[in-house]
PDB file of C-alpha atoms in Angstrom:
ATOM      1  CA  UNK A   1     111.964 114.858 121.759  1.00 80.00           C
ATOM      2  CA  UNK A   2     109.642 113.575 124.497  1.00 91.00           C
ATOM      3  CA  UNK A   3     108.598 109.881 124.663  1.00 94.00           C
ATOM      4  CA  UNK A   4     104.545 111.047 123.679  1.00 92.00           C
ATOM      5  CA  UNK A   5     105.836 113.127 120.317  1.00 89.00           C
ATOM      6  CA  UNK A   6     108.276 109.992 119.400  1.00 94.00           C
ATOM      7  CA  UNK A   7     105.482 107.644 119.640  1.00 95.00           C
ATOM      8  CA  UNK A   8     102.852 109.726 117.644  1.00 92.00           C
ATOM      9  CA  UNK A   9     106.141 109.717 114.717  1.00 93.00           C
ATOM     10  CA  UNK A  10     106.350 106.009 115.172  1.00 95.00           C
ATOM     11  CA  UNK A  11     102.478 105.131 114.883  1.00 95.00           C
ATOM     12  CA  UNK A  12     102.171 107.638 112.082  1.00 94.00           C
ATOM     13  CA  UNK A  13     105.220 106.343 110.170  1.00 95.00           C
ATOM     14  CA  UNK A  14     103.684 102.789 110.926  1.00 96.00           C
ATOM     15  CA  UNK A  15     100.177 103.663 108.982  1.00 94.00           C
ATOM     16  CA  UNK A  16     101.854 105.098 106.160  1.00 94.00           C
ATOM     17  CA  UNK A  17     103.314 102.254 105.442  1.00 93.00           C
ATOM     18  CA  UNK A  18     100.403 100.305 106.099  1.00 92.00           C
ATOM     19  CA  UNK A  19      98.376 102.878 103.501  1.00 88.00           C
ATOM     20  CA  UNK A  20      99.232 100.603 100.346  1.00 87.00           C
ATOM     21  CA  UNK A  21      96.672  97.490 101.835  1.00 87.00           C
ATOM     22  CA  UNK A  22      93.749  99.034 100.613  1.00 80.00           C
ATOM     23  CA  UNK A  23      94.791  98.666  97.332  1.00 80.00           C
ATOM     24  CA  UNK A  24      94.378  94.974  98.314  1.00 83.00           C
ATOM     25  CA  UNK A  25      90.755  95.596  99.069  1.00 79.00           C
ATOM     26  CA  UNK A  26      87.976  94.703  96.918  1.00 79.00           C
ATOM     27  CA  UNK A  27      85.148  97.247  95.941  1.00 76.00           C
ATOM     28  CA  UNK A  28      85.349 100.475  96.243  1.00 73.00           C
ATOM     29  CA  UNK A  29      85.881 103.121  99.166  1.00 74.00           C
ATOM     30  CA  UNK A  30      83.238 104.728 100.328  1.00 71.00           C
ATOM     31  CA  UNK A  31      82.561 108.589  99.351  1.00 72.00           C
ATOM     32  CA  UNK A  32      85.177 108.567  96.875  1.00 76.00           C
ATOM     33  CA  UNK A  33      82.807 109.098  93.952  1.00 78.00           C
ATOM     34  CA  UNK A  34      83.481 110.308  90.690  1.00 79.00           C
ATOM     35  CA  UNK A  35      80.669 112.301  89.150  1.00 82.00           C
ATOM     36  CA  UNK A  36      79.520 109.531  86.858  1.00 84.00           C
ATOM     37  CA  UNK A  37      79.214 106.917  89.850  1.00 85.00           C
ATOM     38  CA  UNK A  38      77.243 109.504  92.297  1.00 85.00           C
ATOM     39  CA  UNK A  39      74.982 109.990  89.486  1.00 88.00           C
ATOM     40  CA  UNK A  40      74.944 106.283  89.312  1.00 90.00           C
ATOM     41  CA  UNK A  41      74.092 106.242  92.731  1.00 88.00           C
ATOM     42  CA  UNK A  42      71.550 108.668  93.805  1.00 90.00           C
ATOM     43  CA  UNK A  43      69.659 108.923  90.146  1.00 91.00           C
ATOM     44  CA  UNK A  44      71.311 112.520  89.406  1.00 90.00           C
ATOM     45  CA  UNK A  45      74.178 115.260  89.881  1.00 87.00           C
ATOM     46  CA  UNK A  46      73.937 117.946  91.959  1.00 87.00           C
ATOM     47  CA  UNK A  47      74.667 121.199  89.999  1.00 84.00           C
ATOM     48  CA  UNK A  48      77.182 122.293  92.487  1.00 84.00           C
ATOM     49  CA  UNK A  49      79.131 119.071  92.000  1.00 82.00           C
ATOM     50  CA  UNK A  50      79.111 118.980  88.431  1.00 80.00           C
ATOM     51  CA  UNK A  51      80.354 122.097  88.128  1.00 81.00           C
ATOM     52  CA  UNK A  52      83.153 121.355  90.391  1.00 82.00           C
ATOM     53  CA  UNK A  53      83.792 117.696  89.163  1.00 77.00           C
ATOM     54  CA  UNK A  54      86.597 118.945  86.636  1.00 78.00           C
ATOM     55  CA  UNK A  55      87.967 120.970  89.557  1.00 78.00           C
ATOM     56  CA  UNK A  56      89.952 117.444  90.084  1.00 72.00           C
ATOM     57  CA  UNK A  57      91.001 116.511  86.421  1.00 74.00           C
ATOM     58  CA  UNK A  58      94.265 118.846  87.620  1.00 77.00           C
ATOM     59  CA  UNK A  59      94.820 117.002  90.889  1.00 76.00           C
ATOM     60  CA  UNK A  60      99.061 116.239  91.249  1.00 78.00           C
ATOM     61  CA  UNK A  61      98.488 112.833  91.990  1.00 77.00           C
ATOM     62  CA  UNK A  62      95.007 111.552  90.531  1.00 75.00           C
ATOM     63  CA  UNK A  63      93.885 108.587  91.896  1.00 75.00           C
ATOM     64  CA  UNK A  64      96.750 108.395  94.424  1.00 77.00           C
ATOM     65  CA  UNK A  65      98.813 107.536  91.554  1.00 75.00           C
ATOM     66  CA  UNK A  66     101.047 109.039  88.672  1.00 76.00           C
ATOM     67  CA  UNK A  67      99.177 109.697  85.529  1.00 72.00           C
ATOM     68  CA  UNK A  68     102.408 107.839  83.355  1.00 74.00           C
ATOM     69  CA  UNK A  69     102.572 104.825  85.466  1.00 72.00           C
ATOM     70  CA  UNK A  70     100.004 102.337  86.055  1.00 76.00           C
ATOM     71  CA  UNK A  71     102.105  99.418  87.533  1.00 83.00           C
ATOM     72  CA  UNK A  72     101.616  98.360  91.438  1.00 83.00           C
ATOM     73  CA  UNK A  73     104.654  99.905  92.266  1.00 86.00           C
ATOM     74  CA  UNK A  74     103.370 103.016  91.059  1.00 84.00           C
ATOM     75  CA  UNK A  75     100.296 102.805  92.958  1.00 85.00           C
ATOM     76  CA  UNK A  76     101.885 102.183  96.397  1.00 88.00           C
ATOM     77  CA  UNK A  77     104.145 105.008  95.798  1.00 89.00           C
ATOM     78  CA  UNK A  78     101.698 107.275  94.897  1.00 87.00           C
ATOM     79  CA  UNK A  79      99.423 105.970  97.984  1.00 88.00           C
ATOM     80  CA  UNK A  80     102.551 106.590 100.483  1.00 92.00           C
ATOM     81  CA  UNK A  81     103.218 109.856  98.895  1.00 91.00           C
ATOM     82  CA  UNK A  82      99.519 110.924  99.356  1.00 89.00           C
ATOM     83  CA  UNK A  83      99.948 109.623 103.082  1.00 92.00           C
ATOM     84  CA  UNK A  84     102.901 111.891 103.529  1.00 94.00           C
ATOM     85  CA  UNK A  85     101.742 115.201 101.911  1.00 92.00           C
ATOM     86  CA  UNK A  86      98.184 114.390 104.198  1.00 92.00           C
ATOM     87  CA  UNK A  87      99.966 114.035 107.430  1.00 94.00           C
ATOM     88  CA  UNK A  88     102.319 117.135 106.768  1.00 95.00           C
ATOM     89  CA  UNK A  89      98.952 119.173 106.177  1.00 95.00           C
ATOM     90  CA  UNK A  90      97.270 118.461 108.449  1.00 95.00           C
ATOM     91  CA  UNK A  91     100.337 118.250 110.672  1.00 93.00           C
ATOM     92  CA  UNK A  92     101.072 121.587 109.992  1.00 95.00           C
ATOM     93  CA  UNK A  93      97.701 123.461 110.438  1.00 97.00           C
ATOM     94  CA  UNK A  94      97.314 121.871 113.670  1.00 95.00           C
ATOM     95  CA  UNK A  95     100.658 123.037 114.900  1.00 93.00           C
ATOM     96  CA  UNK A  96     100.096 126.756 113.333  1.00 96.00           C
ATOM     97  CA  UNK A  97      96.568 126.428 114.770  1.00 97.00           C
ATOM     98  CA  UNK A  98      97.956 125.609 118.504  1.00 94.00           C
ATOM     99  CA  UNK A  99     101.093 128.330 118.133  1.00 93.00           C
ATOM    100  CA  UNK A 100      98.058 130.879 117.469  1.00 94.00           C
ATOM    101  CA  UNK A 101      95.903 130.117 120.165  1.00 93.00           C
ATOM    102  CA  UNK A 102      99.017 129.515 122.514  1.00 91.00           C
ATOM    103  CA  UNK A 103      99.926 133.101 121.784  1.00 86.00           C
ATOM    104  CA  UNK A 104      96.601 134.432 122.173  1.00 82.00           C
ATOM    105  CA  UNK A 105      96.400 132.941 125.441  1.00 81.00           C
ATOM    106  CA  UNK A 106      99.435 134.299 126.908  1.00 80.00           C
ATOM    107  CA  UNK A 107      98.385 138.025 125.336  1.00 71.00           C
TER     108      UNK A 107
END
């Protein structure tokens, strides 16, 4: 493993960790809306949100937590967990994304 890819690891293991602060912070983030609070916000719903705002009442890990456990623990679990699954995603496209065009390139 080259010193550049080790250090990427490293900083992204290091913000993962570090996901579990905001649950320290008062308020609330921005753009993460539920229906009722955009509707709140801007005076009504847009039709194509409302009929996708149950889309997420089936989300694996609503909230960035587990649906049975409420505790802090819970939360920072669920918040490192979310990290994880968002890195390997994204991650992944990017490297299937790059193997593409790297193949395309040497066609």
């Amino acid at each position: 493993m080259d010193k550049t890819l080790r250090n990427l690891i490293i900083a992204l293991a290091i913000l993962i960790i570090l996901v579990p602060l905001g649950l320290i912070a008062t308020g609330e983030t921005f753009g993460e809306w539920g229906s009722e609070e955009l509707e709140e916000k801007i005076g009504y719903l847009p039709s194509g949100l409302e009929e996708l705002s149950s889309f997420w009442n089936y989300a694996p890990l609503p909230d960035y937590g587990f649906a049975d456990n409420d505790t802090t623990v819970g939360a920072i679990i669920g918040y490192i967990l979310s990290a994880v699954v968002g890195v390997i995603l994204c991650g992944g496209t990017i490297y299937v994304i790059g193997k593409l065009v790297a193949k395309n390139e040497t066609e």
